[in-house]
Coordinates of C-alpha atoms (C1' of nucleotides) in Angstrom, one line a residue:
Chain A
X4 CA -124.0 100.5 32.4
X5 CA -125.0 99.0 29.1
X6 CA -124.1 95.8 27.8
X7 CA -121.3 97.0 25.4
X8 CA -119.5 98.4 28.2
X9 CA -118.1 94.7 29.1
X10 CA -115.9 92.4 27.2
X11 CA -115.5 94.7 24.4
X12 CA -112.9 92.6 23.1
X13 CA -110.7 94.6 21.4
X14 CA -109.8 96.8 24.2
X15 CA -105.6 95.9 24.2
X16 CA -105.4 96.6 20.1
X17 CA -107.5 99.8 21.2
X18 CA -105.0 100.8 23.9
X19 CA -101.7 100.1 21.4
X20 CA -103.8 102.0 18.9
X21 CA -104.3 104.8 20.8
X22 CA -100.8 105.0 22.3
X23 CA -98.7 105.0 18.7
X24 CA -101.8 108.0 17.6
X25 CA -100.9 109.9 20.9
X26 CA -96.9 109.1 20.7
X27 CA -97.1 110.0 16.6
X28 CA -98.7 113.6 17.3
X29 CA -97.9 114.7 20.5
X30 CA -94.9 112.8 21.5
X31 CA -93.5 110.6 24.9
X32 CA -94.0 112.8 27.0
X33 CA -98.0 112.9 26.2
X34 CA -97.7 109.0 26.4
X35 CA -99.0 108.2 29.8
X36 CA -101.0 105.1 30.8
X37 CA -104.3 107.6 31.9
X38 CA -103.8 109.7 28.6
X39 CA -104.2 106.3 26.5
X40 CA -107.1 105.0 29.1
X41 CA -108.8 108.0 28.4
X42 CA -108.5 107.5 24.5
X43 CA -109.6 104.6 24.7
X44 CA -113.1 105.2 27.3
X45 CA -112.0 103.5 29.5
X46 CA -110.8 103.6 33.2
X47 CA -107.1 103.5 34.3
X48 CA -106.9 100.7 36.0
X49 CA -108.7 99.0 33.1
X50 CA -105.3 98.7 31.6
X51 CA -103.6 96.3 33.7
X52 CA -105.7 94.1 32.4
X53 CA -104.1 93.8 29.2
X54 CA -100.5 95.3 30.2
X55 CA -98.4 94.8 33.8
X56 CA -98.0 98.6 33.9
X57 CA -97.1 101.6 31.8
X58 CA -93.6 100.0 30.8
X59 CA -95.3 97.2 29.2
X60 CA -97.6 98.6 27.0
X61 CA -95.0 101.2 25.4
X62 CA -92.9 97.9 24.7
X63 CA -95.9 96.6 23.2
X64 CA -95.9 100.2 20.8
X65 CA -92.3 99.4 20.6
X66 CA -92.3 95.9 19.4
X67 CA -94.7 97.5 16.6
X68 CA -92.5 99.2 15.5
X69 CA -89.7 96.9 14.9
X70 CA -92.0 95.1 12.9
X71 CA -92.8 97.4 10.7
X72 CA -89.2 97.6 10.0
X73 CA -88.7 94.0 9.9
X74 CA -91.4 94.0 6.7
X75 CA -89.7 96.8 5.2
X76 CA -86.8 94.9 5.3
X77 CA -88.1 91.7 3.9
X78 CA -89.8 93.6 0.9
X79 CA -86.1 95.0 0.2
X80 CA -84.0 92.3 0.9
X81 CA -86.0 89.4 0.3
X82 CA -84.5 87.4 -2.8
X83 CA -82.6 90.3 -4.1
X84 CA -78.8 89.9 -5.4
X85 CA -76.2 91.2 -3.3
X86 CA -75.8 94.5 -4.9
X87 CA -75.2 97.9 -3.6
X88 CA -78.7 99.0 -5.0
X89 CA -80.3 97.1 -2.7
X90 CA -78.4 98.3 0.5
X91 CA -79.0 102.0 -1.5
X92 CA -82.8 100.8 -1.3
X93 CA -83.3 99.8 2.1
X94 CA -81.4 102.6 3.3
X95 CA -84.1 104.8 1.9
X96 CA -86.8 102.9 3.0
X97 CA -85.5 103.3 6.6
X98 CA -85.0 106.9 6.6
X99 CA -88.1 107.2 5.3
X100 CA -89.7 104.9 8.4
X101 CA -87.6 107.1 10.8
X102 CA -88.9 110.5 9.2
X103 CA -92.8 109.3 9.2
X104 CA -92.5 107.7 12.8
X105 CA -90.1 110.3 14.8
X106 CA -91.3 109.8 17.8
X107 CA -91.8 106.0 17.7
X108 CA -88.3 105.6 16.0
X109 CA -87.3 107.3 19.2
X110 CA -89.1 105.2 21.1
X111 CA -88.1 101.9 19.8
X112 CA -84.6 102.5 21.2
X113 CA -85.5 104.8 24.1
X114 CA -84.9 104.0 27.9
X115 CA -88.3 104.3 29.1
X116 CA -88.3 100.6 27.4
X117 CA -85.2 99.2 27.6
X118 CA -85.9 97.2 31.1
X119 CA -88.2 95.0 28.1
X120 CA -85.1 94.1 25.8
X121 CA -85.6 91.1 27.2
X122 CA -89.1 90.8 26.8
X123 CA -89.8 87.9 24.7
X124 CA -92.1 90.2 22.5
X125 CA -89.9 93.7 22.3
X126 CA -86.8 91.5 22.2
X127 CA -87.8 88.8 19.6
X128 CA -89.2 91.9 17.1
X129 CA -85.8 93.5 17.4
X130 CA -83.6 90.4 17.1
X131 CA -85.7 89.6 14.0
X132 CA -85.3 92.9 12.2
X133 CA -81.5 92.6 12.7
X134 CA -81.5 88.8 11.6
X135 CA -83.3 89.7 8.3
X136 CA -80.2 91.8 7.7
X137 CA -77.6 89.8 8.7
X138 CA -78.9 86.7 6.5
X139 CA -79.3 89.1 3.3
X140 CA -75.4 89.5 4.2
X141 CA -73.7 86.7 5.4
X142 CA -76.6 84.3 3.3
X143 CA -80.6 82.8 5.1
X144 CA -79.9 80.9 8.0
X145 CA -76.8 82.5 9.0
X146 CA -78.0 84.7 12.0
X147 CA -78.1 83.2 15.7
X148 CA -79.6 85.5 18.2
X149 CA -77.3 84.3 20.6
X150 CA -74.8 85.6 18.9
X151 CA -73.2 89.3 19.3
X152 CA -73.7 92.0 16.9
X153 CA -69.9 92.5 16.2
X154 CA -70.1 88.9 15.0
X155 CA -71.6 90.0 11.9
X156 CA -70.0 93.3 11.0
X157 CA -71.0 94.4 7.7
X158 CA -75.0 94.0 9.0
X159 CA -73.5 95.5 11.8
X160 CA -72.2 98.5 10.0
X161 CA -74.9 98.9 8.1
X162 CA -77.4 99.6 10.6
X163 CA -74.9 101.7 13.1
X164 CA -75.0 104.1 9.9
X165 CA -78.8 103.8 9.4
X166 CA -79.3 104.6 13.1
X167 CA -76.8 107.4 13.5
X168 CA -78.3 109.2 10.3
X169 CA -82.2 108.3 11.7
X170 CA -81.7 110.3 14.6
X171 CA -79.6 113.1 13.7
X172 CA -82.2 113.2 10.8
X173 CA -85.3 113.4 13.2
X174 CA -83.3 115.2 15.7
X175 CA -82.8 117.9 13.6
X176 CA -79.4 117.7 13.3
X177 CA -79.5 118.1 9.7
X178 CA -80.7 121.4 8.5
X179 CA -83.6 119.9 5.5
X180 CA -87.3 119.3 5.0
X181 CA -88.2 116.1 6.4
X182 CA -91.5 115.9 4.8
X183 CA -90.2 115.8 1.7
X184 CA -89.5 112.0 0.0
X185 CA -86.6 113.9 -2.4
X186 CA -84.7 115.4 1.0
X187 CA -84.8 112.3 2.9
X188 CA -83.4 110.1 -0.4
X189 CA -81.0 112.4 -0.9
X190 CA -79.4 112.3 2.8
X191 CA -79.8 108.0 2.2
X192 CA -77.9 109.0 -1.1
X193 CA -74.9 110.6 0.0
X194 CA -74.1 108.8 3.1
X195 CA -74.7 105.3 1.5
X196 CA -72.4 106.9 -1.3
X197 CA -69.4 107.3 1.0
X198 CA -70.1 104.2 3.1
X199 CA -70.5 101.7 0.5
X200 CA -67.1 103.3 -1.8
X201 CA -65.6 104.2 1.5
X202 CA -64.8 107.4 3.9
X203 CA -61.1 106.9 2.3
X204 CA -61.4 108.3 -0.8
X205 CA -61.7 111.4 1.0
X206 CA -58.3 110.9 2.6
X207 CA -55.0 112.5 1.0
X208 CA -53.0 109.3 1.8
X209 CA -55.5 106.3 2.0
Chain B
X23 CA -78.6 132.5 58.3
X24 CA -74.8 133.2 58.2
X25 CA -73.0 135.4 56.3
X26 CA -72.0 132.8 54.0
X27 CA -75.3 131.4 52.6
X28 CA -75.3 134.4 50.3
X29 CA -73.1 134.9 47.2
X30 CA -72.0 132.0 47.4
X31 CA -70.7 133.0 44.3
X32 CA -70.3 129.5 42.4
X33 CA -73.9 128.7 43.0
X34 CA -74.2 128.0 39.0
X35 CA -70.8 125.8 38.7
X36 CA -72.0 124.1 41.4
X37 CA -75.2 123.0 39.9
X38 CA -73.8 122.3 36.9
X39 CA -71.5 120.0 38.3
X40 CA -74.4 118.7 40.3
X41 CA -76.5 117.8 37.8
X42 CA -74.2 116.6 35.9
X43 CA -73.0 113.9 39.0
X44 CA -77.0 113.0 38.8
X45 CA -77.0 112.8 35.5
X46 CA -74.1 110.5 35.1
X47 CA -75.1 108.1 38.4
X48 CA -78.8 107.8 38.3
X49 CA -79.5 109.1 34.7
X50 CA -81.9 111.7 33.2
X51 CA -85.5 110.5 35.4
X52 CA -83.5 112.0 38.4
X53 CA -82.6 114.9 37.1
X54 CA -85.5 117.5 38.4
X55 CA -84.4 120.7 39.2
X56 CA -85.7 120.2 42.8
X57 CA -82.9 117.4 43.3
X58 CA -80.2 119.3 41.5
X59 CA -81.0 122.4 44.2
X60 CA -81.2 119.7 46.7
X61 CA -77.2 118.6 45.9
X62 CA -75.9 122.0 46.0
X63 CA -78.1 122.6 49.3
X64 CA -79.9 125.1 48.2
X65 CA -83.8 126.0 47.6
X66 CA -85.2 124.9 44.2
X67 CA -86.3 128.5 43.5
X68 CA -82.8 130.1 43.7
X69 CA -82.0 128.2 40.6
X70 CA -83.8 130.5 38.8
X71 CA -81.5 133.5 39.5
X72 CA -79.3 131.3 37.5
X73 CA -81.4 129.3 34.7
X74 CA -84.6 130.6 33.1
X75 CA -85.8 127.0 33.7
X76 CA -85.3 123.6 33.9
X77 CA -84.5 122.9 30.6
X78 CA -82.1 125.9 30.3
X79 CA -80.2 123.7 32.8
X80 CA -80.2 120.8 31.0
X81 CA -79.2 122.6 27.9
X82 CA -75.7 123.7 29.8
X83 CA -75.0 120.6 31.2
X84 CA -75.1 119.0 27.3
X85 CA -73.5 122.3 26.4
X86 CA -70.4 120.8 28.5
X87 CA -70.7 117.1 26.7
X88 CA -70.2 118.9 23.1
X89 CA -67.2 121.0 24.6
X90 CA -65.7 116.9 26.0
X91 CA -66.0 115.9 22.6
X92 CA -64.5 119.0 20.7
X93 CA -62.0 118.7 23.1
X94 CA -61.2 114.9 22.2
X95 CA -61.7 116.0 18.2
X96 CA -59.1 118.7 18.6
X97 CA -56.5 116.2 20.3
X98 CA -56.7 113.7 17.5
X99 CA -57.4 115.8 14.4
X100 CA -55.2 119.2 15.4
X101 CA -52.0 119.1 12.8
X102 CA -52.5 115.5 11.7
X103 CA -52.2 114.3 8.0
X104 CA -55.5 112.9 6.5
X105 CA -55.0 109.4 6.8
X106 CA -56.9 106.8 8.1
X107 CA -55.1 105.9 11.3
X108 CA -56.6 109.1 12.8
X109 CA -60.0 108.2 11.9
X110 CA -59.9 105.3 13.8
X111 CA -58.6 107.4 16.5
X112 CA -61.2 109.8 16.8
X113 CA -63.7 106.9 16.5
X114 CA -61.9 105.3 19.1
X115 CA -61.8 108.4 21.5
X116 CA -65.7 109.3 20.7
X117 CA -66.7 106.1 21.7
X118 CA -64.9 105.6 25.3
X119 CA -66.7 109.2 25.8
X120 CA -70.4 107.6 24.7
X121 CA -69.0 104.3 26.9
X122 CA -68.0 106.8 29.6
X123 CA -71.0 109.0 30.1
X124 CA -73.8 107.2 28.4
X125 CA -76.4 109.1 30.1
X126 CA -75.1 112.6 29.0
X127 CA -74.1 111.2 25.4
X128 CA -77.8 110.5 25.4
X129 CA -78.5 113.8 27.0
X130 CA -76.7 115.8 24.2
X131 CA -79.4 114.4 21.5
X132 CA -82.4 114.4 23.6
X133 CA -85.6 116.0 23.5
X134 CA -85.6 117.2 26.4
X135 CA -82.9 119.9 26.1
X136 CA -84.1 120.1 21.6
X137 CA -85.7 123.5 22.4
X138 CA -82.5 125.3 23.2
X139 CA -80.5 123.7 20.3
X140 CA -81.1 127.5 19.1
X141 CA -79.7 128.5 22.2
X142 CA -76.4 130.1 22.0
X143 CA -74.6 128.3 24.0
X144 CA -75.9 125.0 23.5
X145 CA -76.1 125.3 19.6
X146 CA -72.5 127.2 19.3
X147 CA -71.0 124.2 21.3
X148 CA -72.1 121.4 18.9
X149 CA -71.6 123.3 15.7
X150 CA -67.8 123.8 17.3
X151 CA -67.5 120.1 17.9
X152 CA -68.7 119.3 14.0
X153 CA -66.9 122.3 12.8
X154 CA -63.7 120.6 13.8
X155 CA -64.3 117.5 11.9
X156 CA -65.5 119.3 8.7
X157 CA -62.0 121.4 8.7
X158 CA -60.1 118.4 9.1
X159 CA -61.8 116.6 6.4
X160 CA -62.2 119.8 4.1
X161 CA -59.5 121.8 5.1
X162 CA -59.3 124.5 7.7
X163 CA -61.6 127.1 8.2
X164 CA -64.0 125.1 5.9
X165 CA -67.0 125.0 8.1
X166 CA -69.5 127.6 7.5
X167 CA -72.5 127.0 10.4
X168 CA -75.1 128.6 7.6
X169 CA -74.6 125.5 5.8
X170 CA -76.4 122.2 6.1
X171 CA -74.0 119.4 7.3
X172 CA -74.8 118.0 4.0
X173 CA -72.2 119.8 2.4
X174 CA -69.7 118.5 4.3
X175 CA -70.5 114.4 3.6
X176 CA -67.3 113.0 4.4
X177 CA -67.5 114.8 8.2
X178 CA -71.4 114.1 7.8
X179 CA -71.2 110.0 7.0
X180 CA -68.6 109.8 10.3
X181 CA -70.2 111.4 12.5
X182 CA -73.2 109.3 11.7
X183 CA -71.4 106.1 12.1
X184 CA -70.4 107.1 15.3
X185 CA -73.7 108.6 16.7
X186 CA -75.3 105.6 15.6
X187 CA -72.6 103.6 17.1
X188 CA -72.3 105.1 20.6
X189 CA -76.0 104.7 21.0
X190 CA -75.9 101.1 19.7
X191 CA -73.4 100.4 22.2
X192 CA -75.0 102.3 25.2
X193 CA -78.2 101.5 24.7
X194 CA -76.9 97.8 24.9
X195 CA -77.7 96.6 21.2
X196 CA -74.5 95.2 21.0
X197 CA -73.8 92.6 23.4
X198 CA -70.5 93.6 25.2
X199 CA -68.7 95.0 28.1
X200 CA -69.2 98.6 27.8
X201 CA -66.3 98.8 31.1
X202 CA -63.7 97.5 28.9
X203 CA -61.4 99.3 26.5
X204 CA -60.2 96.6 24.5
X205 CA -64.1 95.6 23.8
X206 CA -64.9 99.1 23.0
X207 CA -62.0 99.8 20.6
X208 CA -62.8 96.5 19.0
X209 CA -66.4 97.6 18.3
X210 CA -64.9 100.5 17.6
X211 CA -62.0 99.0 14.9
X212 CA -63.9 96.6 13.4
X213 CA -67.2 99.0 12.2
X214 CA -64.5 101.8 11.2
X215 CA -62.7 99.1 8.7
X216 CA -65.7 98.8 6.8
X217 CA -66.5 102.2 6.6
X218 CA -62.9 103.2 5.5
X219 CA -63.0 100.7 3.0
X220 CA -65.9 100.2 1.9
X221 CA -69.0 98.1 2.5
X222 CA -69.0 97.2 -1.4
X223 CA -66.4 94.7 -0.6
X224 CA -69.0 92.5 1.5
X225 CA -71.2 92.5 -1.7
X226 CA -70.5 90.0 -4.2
X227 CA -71.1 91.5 -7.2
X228 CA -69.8 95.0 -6.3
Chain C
dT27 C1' -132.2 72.7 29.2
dG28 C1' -131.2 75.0 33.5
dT29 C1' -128.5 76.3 37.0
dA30 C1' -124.5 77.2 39.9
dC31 C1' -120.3 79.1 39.8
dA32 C1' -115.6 80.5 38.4
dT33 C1' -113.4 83.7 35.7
dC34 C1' -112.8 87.7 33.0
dA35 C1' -112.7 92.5 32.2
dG36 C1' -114.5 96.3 33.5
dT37 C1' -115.5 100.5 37.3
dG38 C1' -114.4 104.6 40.1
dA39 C1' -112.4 106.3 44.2
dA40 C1' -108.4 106.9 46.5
dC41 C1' -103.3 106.9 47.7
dG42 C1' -99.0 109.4 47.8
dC43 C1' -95.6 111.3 45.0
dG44 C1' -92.4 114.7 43.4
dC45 C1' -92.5 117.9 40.2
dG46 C1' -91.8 123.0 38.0
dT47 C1' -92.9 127.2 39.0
dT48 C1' -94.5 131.5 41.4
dC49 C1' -94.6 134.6 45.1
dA50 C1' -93.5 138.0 48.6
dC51 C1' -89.8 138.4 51.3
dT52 C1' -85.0 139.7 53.1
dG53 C1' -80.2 140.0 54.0
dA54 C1' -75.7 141.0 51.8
dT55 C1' -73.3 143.6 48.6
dG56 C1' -71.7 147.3 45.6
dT57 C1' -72.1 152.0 44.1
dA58 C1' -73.0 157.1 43.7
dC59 C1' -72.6 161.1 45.9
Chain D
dT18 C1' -65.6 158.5 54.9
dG19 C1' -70.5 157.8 55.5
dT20 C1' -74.7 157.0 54.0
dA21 C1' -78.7 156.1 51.1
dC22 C1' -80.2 153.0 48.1
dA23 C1' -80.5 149.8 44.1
dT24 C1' -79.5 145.3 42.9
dC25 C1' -78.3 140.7 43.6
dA26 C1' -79.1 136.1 45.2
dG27 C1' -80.9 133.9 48.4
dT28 C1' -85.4 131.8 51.5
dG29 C1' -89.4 129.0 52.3
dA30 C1' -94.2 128.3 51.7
dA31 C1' -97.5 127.4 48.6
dC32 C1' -99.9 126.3 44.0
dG33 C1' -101.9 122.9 41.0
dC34 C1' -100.7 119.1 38.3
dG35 C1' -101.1 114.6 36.3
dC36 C1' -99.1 110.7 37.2
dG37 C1' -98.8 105.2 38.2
dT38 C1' -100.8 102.1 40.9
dT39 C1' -103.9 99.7 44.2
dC40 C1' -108.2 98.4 45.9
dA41 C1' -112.7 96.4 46.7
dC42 C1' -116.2 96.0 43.8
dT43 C1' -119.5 94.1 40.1
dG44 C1' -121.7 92.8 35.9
dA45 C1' -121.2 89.8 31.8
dT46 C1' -119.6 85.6 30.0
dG47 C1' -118.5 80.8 29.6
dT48 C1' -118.5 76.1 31.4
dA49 C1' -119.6 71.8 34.1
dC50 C1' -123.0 68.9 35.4

DNA sequence: TGTACATCAGTGAACGCGCGTTCACTGATGTAC
DNA sequence: TGTACATCAGTGAACGCGCGTTCACTGATGTAC
């Protein structure tokens, strides 16, 4: 046993490394706690020395993942007018998360994670990525995280519609080519279209 | 082994109704084809006379959610003018059915049952369930199934809203009482006003 | 500067688990003649 | 009306599987004196 084989140091970046590579080409179900060992070199148990169990460590992928969304929204948002191209842009920029990450997307708002909502780390990302939204709306400073959602409705709204197409997108519930930038803007497009005008325009006798 | 353990004759209702019992009171980990057997009091390998496998299962069971909601589309749309009181009502409906059976809402769009979206049954039961929005929106007999849903973005955008919604709510991203009708139709009211409207109005230069 | 020792971060073997699926089988039922 | 037989829908034993987790362990590292 050679001296590398100790104290590598980097070993819990390695594992959360590993684990988005495994959950980004083969999916959740690949994602197991021996799979990621194995990526890694090193031996199961080795893990819960860096994570309390399987749980943990896909909340650790998960938080990831909300950051990455958090920055996406800070590039879009961040000292930009109140305009409808902005919402337009970040729209885009989301679909286009949800179509590169699927399975991390999924992830991020799946079950197998949720008993870590309340994680400081999983629960802090998410409340964060929501905040950067709700202070672009209702102006910086405005969100409380002890607040509810419903309290801030157009943020609220917003993301409801950003989630529901995300999934239906990924889930295939859309017939299009979602490796394609032109597709994915063009969903963003024409939902964002009707939400920001609103659905009744559509109605005989809005 | 008395006459009666054989033919039982409603050995496939029965596990249906089974697994969908399992489904809604201990969610989708408990839901092996060994424990659905196990309900109906049978062996796990007589399922198989009735389902090619376990996921064929699955896929009925989330057949029968999309038949719920086409059910509840058909009661609020059927013969009503296109205003925007029956949107709300439909968003109203779909919602207590997410709030209602969050574990086979979340069923419907999973993974775990994506392989039989082809399936005839499975994939005939949610393009009913859209088809009945898209001929309320566009007029009847509108829906075409060859088409993308994107050519249909009025029925596209609400069905988004609410998809998005529903899991928002169920997956507990919104802080609330899911057991509650008045919290649920609030949710429910208060994201559908903006999307009638128009999310423009919370920008200021619009 | 050495040395004793606590702590950290690994190892690898072992545990029990429930799972999906296959298999050869058999009794009950329905049908053709 | 009986009878032969195909088919249907069960049984139960067995398979291999990979999993999460625990355990006693040990070598490397860092620290106190």
């Amino acid at each position: 046993m050679s001296r590398k084989d100790y104290h590598k140091g980097n070993v819990r970046e390695g594992l959360i490394e590993a684990a988005e590579r495994v959950l980004h080409d083969e999916g959740l179900v690949a994602l197991s706690l021996r799979r990621v060992a194995r990526e890694v070199g090193v031996a199961p148990s080795a893990v819960y020395n860096h994570f309390k169990n399987r749980e943990a460590l896909l909340a650790a992928v998960a938080a990831d993942g909300y950051r990455q969304i958090a920055e996406l929204e800070l590039a879009a948002y961040s000292g930009q007018s109140k305009s409808a191209a902005v919402v337009r842009g970040v729209a885009r920029d989301y679909l286009h998360f949800a179509a590169a990450n699927p399975n991390l997307y999924r992830l991020m708002f799946s079950h197998d994670v949720v008993g870590y909502r309340s994680d400081p780390e999983l629960g802090q990302a998410g409340d964060r990525s929501f905040g950067i939204s709700v202070d672009w709306w209702y102006g910086s400073g405005s969100y409380d995280p002890g607040q509810t959602a419903l309290e801030y409705p157009y943020a609220m709204s917003v993301w409801a519609i950003l989630h529901g197409l995300a999934l239906q997108m990924i889930d295939g519930l859309v017939t299009m080519d979602l490796s394609k930038r032109e597709s994915v803007d063009k969903l963003a497009d024409t939902v964002m279209d009707i939400f920001l005008e609103g659905a009744s325009l559509g109605l005989v006798d809005k």
